[in-house]
Amino acid sequence: MFEFYFARISRHFPSVSCEILLDHKKLAHKPGDKIWLCERQQRGAKNLSSEDLAERIEAMKVSGISRLWILIGPPDGLSDQALQELKPDLLWSFGKATYPHELAALIMFEQTYRALSILDGHPYHLGH
């Protein structure tokens, strides 16, 4: 399933990767990059509909950012200090349920692809 979504998302973005964030200090992001963090502790995390996510991606694409990082938070969540240091542009929640990291990553990829299909007017979103 990862390969399926990698292939489809990469049609819209030059490179796609997924990272489970174990040490936020090792993240090689640069100024101007956007960081979205999938965070289960839900400290202000937004539970987005597919349409909401599509709107955020569209806004990000037209803003001219160089890179978007979508990260899966560590198993025990990030400390308040680590969260302050990372400064994510979006805390994204998949709801109150807890998922294994691999499943959370798959949900993130599927929802990202679904949002892109909404922006393209592709029937994927309407058929599932």
PDB file of N, CA and C in Angstrom, residues 51-119:
ATOM      1  N   GLU A  51     -11.631  17.120   2.933  1.00  0.00           N
ATOM      2  CA  GLU A  51     -11.785  18.408   2.258  1.00  0.00           C
ATOM      3  C   GLU A  51     -10.945  19.489   2.939  1.00  0.00           C
ATOM      4  N   ASP A  52     -10.919  19.470   4.284  1.00  0.00           N
ATOM      5  CA  ASP A  52     -10.072  20.428   5.018  1.00  0.00           C
ATOM      6  C   ASP A  52      -8.607  20.236   4.650  1.00  0.00           C
ATOM      7  N   LEU A  53      -8.191  18.988   4.586  1.00  0.00           N
ATOM      8  CA  LEU A  53      -6.801  18.690   4.236  1.00  0.00           C
ATOM      9  C   LEU A  53      -6.500  19.167   2.816  1.00  0.00           C
ATOM     10  N   ALA A  54      -7.438  18.969   1.901  1.00  0.00           N
ATOM     11  CA  ALA A  54      -7.249  19.438   0.524  1.00  0.00           C
ATOM     12  C   ALA A  54      -7.066  20.955   0.497  1.00  0.00           C
ATOM     13  N   GLU A  55      -7.853  21.682   1.273  1.00  0.00           N
ATOM     14  CA  GLU A  55      -7.709  23.143   1.330  1.00  0.00           C
ATOM     15  C   GLU A  55      -6.337  23.543   1.852  1.00  0.00           C
ATOM     16  N   ARG A  56      -5.841  22.849   2.865  1.00  0.00           N
ATOM     17  CA  ARG A  56      -4.517  23.168   3.425  1.00  0.00           C
ATOM     18  C   ARG A  56      -3.411  22.861   2.426  1.00  0.00           C
ATOM     19  N   ILE A  57      -3.552  21.755   1.707  1.00  0.00           N
ATOM     20  CA  ILE A  57      -2.537  21.412   0.703  1.00  0.00           C
ATOM     21  C   ILE A  57      -2.553  22.432  -0.435  1.00  0.00           C
ATOM     22  N   GLU A  58      -3.725  22.830  -0.863  1.00  0.00           N
ATOM     23  CA  GLU A  58      -3.831  23.836  -1.928  1.00  0.00           C
ATOM     24  C   GLU A  58      -3.168  25.149  -1.486  1.00  0.00           C
ATOM     25  N   ALA A  59      -3.444  25.578  -0.270  1.00  0.00           N
ATOM     26  CA  ALA A  59      -2.835  26.807   0.243  1.00  0.00           C
ATOM     27  C   ALA A  59      -1.317  26.666   0.310  1.00  0.00           C
ATOM     28  N   MET A  60      -0.835  25.497   0.706  1.00  0.00           N
ATOM     29  CA  MET A  60       0.591  25.255   0.789  1.00  0.00           C
ATOM     30  C   MET A  60       1.222  25.278  -0.604  1.00  0.00           C
ATOM     31  N   LYS A  61       0.553  24.676  -1.578  1.00  0.00           N
ATOM     32  CA  LYS A  61       1.103  24.620  -2.937  1.00  0.00           C
ATOM     33  C   LYS A  61       1.212  26.011  -3.558  1.00  0.00           C
ATOM     34  N   VAL A  62       0.223  26.864  -3.341  1.00  0.00           N
ATOM     35  CA  VAL A  62       0.261  28.200  -3.943  1.00  0.00           C
ATOM     36  C   VAL A  62       1.177  29.156  -3.183  1.00  0.00           C
ATOM     37  N   SER A  63       1.566  28.784  -1.967  1.00  0.00           N
ATOM     38  CA  SER A  63       2.440  29.657  -1.178  1.00  0.00           C
ATOM     39  C   SER A  63       3.895  29.582  -1.626  1.00  0.00           C
ATOM     40  N   GLY A  64       4.224  28.563  -2.422  1.00  0.00           N
ATOM     41  CA  GLY A  64       5.579  28.447  -2.952  1.00  0.00           C
ATOM     42  C   GLY A  64       6.593  27.860  -1.985  1.00  0.00           C
ATOM     43  N   ILE A  65       6.146  27.091  -1.005  1.00  0.00           N
ATOM     44  CA  ILE A  65       7.114  26.494  -0.089  1.00  0.00           C
ATOM     45  C   ILE A  65       7.968  25.480  -0.833  1.00  0.00           C
ATOM     46  N   SER A  66       9.160  25.262  -0.322  1.00  0.00           N
ATOM     47  CA  SER A  66      10.078  24.347  -0.999  1.00  0.00           C
ATOM     48  C   SER A  66       9.848  22.895  -0.615  1.00  0.00           C
ATOM     49  N   ARG A  67       9.426  22.668   0.637  1.00  0.00           N
ATOM     50  CA  ARG A  67       9.298  21.278   1.073  1.00  0.00           C
ATOM     51  C   ARG A  67       8.280  21.177   2.204  1.00  0.00           C
ATOM     52  N   LEU A  68       7.516  20.105   2.176  1.00  0.00           N
ATOM     53  CA  LEU A  68       6.573  19.795   3.242  1.00  0.00           C
ATOM     54  C   LEU A  68       7.024  18.512   3.914  1.00  0.00           C
ATOM     55  N   TRP A  69       7.177  18.582   5.219  1.00  0.00           N
ATOM     56  CA  TRP A  69       7.482  17.395   6.021  1.00  0.00           C
ATOM     57  C   TRP A  69       6.200  17.002   6.734  1.00  0.00           C
ATOM     58  N   ILE A  70       5.768  15.753   6.546  1.00  0.00           N
ATOM     59  CA  ILE A  70       4.647  15.230   7.324  1.00  0.00           C
ATOM     60  C   ILE A  70       5.237  14.129   8.188  1.00  0.00           C
ATOM     61  N   LEU A  71       5.219  14.354   9.484  1.00  0.00           N
ATOM     62  CA  LEU A  71       5.891  13.473  10.424  1.00  0.00           C
ATOM     63  C   LEU A  71       4.896  12.748  11.308  1.00  0.00           C
ATOM     64  N   ILE A  72       5.234  11.523  11.653  1.00  0.00           N
ATOM     65  CA  ILE A  72       4.477  10.750  12.628  1.00  0.00           C
ATOM     66  C   ILE A  72       5.220  10.903  13.945  1.00  0.00           C
ATOM     67  N   GLY A  73       4.541  11.369  14.961  1.00  0.00           N
ATOM     68  CA  GLY A  73       5.185  11.589  16.255  1.00  0.00           C
ATOM     69  C   GLY A  73       5.650  10.292  16.888  1.00  0.00           C
ATOM     70  N   PRO A  74       6.522  10.391  17.890  1.00  0.00           N
ATOM     71  CA  PRO A  74       7.052   9.198  18.557  1.00  0.00           C
ATOM     72  C   PRO A  74       5.978   8.514  19.400  1.00  0.00           C
ATOM     73  N   PRO A  75       6.215   7.263  19.783  1.00  0.00           N
ATOM     74  CA  PRO A  75       5.195   6.493  20.512  1.00  0.00           C
ATOM     75  C   PRO A  75       4.671   7.170  21.776  1.00  0.00           C
ATOM     76  N   ASP A  76       5.528   7.860  22.507  1.00  0.00           N
ATOM     77  CA  ASP A  76       5.100   8.504  23.744  1.00  0.00           C
ATOM     78  C   ASP A  76       4.776   9.981  23.553  1.00  0.00           C
ATOM     79  N   GLY A  77       4.690  10.425  22.312  1.00  0.00           N
ATOM     80  CA  GLY A  77       4.431  11.827  22.033  1.00  0.00           C
ATOM     81  C   GLY A  77       5.682  12.663  22.243  1.00  0.00           C
ATOM     82  N   LEU A  78       5.594  13.916  21.892  1.00  0.00           N
ATOM     83  CA  LEU A  78       6.707  14.847  22.081  1.00  0.00           C
ATOM     84  C   LEU A  78       6.515  15.624  23.378  1.00  0.00           C
ATOM     85  N   SER A  79       7.618  15.939  24.021  1.00  0.00           N
ATOM     86  CA  SER A  79       7.541  16.800  25.196  1.00  0.00           C
ATOM     87  C   SER A  79       7.128  18.196  24.741  1.00  0.00           C
ATOM     88  N   ASP A  80       6.664  18.992  25.682  1.00  0.00           N
ATOM     89  CA  ASP A  80       6.303  20.373  25.347  1.00  0.00           C
ATOM     90  C   ASP A  80       7.517  21.117  24.798  1.00  0.00           C
ATOM     91  N   GLN A  81       8.693  20.868  25.379  1.00  0.00           N
ATOM     92  CA  GLN A  81       9.915  21.531  24.913  1.00  0.00           C
ATOM     93  C   GLN A  81      10.244  21.120  23.479  1.00  0.00           C
ATOM     94  N   ALA A  82      10.167  19.824  23.183  1.00  0.00           N
ATOM     95  CA  ALA A  82      10.458  19.342  21.829  1.00  0.00           C
ATOM     96  C   ALA A  82       9.469  19.925  20.829  1.00  0.00           C
ATOM     97  N   LEU A  83       8.220  20.026  21.221  1.00  0.00           N
ATOM     98  CA  LEU A  83       7.190  20.595  20.354  1.00  0.00           C
ATOM     99  C   LEU A  83       7.479  22.072  20.076  1.00  0.00           C
ATOM    100  N   GLN A  84       7.917  22.795  21.101  1.00  0.00           N
ATOM    101  CA  GLN A  84       8.289  24.204  20.924  1.00  0.00           C
ATOM    102  C   GLN A  84       9.484  24.348  19.987  1.00  0.00           C
ATOM    103  N   GLU A  85      10.457  23.449  20.106  1.00  0.00           N
ATOM    104  CA  GLU A  85      11.649  23.509  19.261  1.00  0.00           C
ATOM    105  C   GLU A  85      11.326  23.155  17.814  1.00  0.00           C
ATOM    106  N   LEU A  86      10.463  22.183  17.619  1.00  0.00           N
ATOM    107  CA  LEU A  86      10.104  21.733  16.274  1.00  0.00           C
ATOM    108  C   LEU A  86       9.220  22.763  15.564  1.00  0.00           C
ATOM    109  N   LYS A  87       8.345  23.414  16.296  1.00  0.00           N
ATOM    110  CA  LYS A  87       7.445  24.438  15.762  1.00  0.00           C
ATOM    111  C   LYS A  87       6.668  23.969  14.526  1.00  0.00           C
ATOM    112  N   PRO A  88       5.884  22.890  14.662  1.00  0.00           N
ATOM    113  CA  PRO A  88       5.120  22.437  13.492  1.00  0.00           C
ATOM    114  C   PRO A  88       4.086  23.467  13.063  1.00  0.00           C
ATOM    115  N   ASP A  89       3.878  23.547  11.754  1.00  0.00           N
ATOM    116  CA  ASP A  89       2.877  24.448  11.197  1.00  0.00           C
ATOM    117  C   ASP A  89       1.472  23.896  11.386  1.00  0.00           C
ATOM    118  N   LEU A  90       1.393  22.584  11.567  1.00  0.00           N
ATOM    119  CA  LEU A  90       0.101  21.937  11.774  1.00  0.00           C
ATOM    120  C   LEU A  90       0.297  20.729  12.674  1.00  0.00           C
ATOM    121  N   LEU A  91      -0.548  20.629  13.690  1.00  0.00           N
ATOM    122  CA  LEU A  91      -0.670  19.400  14.464  1.00  0.00           C
ATOM    123  C   LEU A  91      -1.908  18.705  13.930  1.00  0.00           C
ATOM    124  N   TRP A  92      -1.707  17.529  13.364  1.00  0.00           N
ATOM    125  CA  TRP A  92      -2.771  16.805  12.667  1.00  0.00           C
ATOM    126  C   TRP A  92      -3.116  15.568  13.477  1.00  0.00           C
ATOM    127  N   SER A  93      -4.372  15.415  13.811  1.00  0.00           N
ATOM    128  CA  SER A  93      -4.836  14.271  14.578  1.00  0.00           C
ATOM    129  C   SER A  93      -5.712  13.384  13.704  1.00  0.00           C
ATOM    130  N   PHE A  94      -5.614  12.082  13.907  1.00  0.00           N
ATOM    131  CA  PHE A  94      -6.497  11.138  13.222  1.00  0.00           C
ATOM    132  C   PHE A  94      -7.647  10.732  14.135  1.00  0.00           C
ATOM    133  N   GLY A  95      -7.930  11.535  15.119  1.00  0.00           N
ATOM    134  CA  GLY A  95      -9.009  11.245  16.055  1.00  0.00           C
ATOM    135  C   GLY A  95      -8.461  10.716  17.365  1.00  0.00           C
ATOM    136  N   LYS A  96      -9.339  10.220  18.199  1.00  0.00           N
ATOM    137  CA  LYS A  96      -8.955   9.792  19.538  1.00  0.00           C
ATOM    138  C   LYS A  96      -8.332   8.401  19.588  1.00  0.00           C
ATOM    139  N   ALA A  97      -8.497   7.641  18.544  1.00  0.00           N
ATOM    140  CA  ALA A  97      -7.948   6.278  18.535  1.00  0.00           C
ATOM    141  C   ALA A  97      -6.423   6.308  18.449  1.00  0.00           C
ATOM    142  N   THR A  98      -5.796   5.274  18.975  1.00  0.00           N
ATOM    143  CA  THR A  98      -4.351   5.114  18.890  1.00  0.00           C
ATOM    144  C   THR A  98      -4.062   4.047  17.840  1.00  0.00           C
ATOM    145  N   TYR A  99      -3.126   4.344  16.927  1.00  0.00           N
ATOM    146  CA  TYR A  99      -2.779   3.416  15.852  1.00  0.00           C
ATOM    147  C   TYR A  99      -1.299   3.061  15.933  1.00  0.00           C
ATOM    148  N   PRO A 100      -0.929   1.861  15.475  1.00  0.00           N
ATOM    149  CA  PRO A 100       0.499   1.570  15.319  1.00  0.00           C
ATOM    150  C   PRO A 100       1.087   2.561  14.310  1.00  0.00           C
ATOM    151  N   HIS A 101       2.361   2.869  14.448  1.00  0.00           N
ATOM    152  CA  HIS A 101       2.986   3.878  13.587  1.00  0.00           C
ATOM    153  C   HIS A 101       2.848   3.567  12.107  1.00  0.00           C
ATOM    154  N   GLU A 102       2.976   2.318  11.751  1.00  0.00           N
ATOM    155  CA  GLU A 102       2.886   1.940  10.346  1.00  0.00           C
ATOM    156  C   GLU A 102       1.489   2.232   9.800  1.00  0.00           C
ATOM    157  N   LEU A 103       0.466   1.955  10.607  1.00  0.00           N
ATOM    158  CA  LEU A 103      -0.902   2.225  10.177  1.00  0.00           C
ATOM    159  C   LEU A 103      -1.155   3.730  10.133  1.00  0.00           C
ATOM    160  N   ALA A 104      -0.641   4.472  11.112  1.00  0.00           N
ATOM    161  CA  ALA A 104      -0.777   5.932  11.095  1.00  0.00           C
ATOM    162  C   ALA A 104      -0.131   6.511   9.844  1.00  0.00           C
ATOM    163  N   ALA A 105       1.035   5.984   9.472  1.00  0.00           N
ATOM    164  CA  ALA A 105       1.715   6.460   8.255  1.00  0.00           C
ATOM    165  C   ALA A 105       0.868   6.159   7.024  1.00  0.00           C
ATOM    166  N   LEU A 106       0.270   4.985   6.987  1.00  0.00           N
ATOM    167  CA  LEU A 106      -0.581   4.628   5.851  1.00  0.00           C
ATOM    168  C   LEU A 106      -1.811   5.534   5.790  1.00  0.00           C
ATOM    169  N   ILE A 107      -2.410   5.825   6.933  1.00  0.00           N
ATOM    170  CA  ILE A 107      -3.549   6.737   6.970  1.00  0.00           C
ATOM    171  C   ILE A 107      -3.127   8.114   6.460  1.00  0.00           C
ATOM    172  N   MET A 108      -1.957   8.572   6.890  1.00  0.00           N
ATOM    173  CA  MET A 108      -1.459   9.875   6.451  1.00  0.00           C
ATOM    174  C   MET A 108      -1.287   9.906   4.940  1.00  0.00           C
ATOM    175  N   PHE A 109      -0.686   8.848   4.369  1.00  0.00           N
ATOM    176  CA  PHE A 109      -0.490   8.804   2.919  1.00  0.00           C
ATOM    177  C   PHE A 109      -1.818   8.730   2.179  1.00  0.00           C
ATOM    178  N   GLU A 110      -2.736   7.903   2.672  1.00  0.00           N
ATOM    179  CA  GLU A 110      -4.020   7.769   1.992  1.00  0.00           C
ATOM    180  C   GLU A 110      -4.775   9.089   2.028  1.00  0.00           C
ATOM    181  N   GLN A 111      -4.786   9.755   3.170  1.00  0.00           N
ATOM    182  CA  GLN A 111      -5.501  11.019   3.276  1.00  0.00           C
ATOM    183  C   GLN A 111      -4.849  12.110   2.424  1.00  0.00           C
ATOM    184  N   THR A 112      -3.532  12.093   2.338  1.00  0.00           N
ATOM    185  CA  THR A 112      -2.834  13.053   1.483  1.00  0.00           C
ATOM    186  C   THR A 112      -3.202  12.812   0.022  1.00  0.00           C
ATOM    187  N   TYR A 113      -3.185  11.544  -0.400  1.00  0.00           N
ATOM    188  CA  TYR A 113      -3.573  11.240  -1.778  1.00  0.00           C
ATOM    189  C   TYR A 113      -5.041  11.603  -2.028  1.00  0.00           C
ATOM    190  N   ARG A 114      -5.897  11.316  -1.059  1.00  0.00           N
ATOM    191  CA  ARG A 114      -7.317  11.645  -1.206  1.00  0.00           C
ATOM    192  C   ARG A 114      -7.489  13.159  -1.372  1.00  0.00           C
ATOM    193  N   ALA A 115      -6.771  13.937  -0.573  1.00  0.00           N
ATOM    194  CA  ALA A 115      -6.852  15.398  -0.677  1.00  0.00           C
ATOM    195  C   ALA A 115      -6.387  15.864  -2.054  1.00  0.00           C
ATOM    196  N   LEU A 116      -5.312  15.271  -2.557  1.00  0.00           N
ATOM    197  CA  LEU A 116      -4.830  15.635  -3.895  1.00  0.00           C
ATOM    198  C   LEU A 116      -5.847  15.258  -4.968  1.00  0.00           C
ATOM    199  N   SER A 117      -6.529  14.118  -4.773  1.00  0.00           N
ATOM    200  CA  SER A 117      -7.538  13.718  -5.756  1.00  0.00           C
ATOM    201  C   SER A 117      -8.731  14.675  -5.719  1.00  0.00           C
ATOM    202  N   ILE A 118      -9.048  15.206  -4.547  1.00  0.00           N
ATOM    203  CA  ILE A 118     -10.113  16.207  -4.446  1.00  0.00           C
ATOM    204  C   ILE A 118      -9.716  17.449  -5.239  1.00  0.00           C
ATOM    205  N   LEU A 119      -8.472  17.897  -5.065  1.00  0.00           N
ATOM    206  CA  LEU A 119      -8.001  19.089  -5.770  1.00  0.00           C
ATOM    207  C   LEU A 119      -7.990  18.899  -7.283  1.00  0.00           C
TER     208      LEU A 119
END
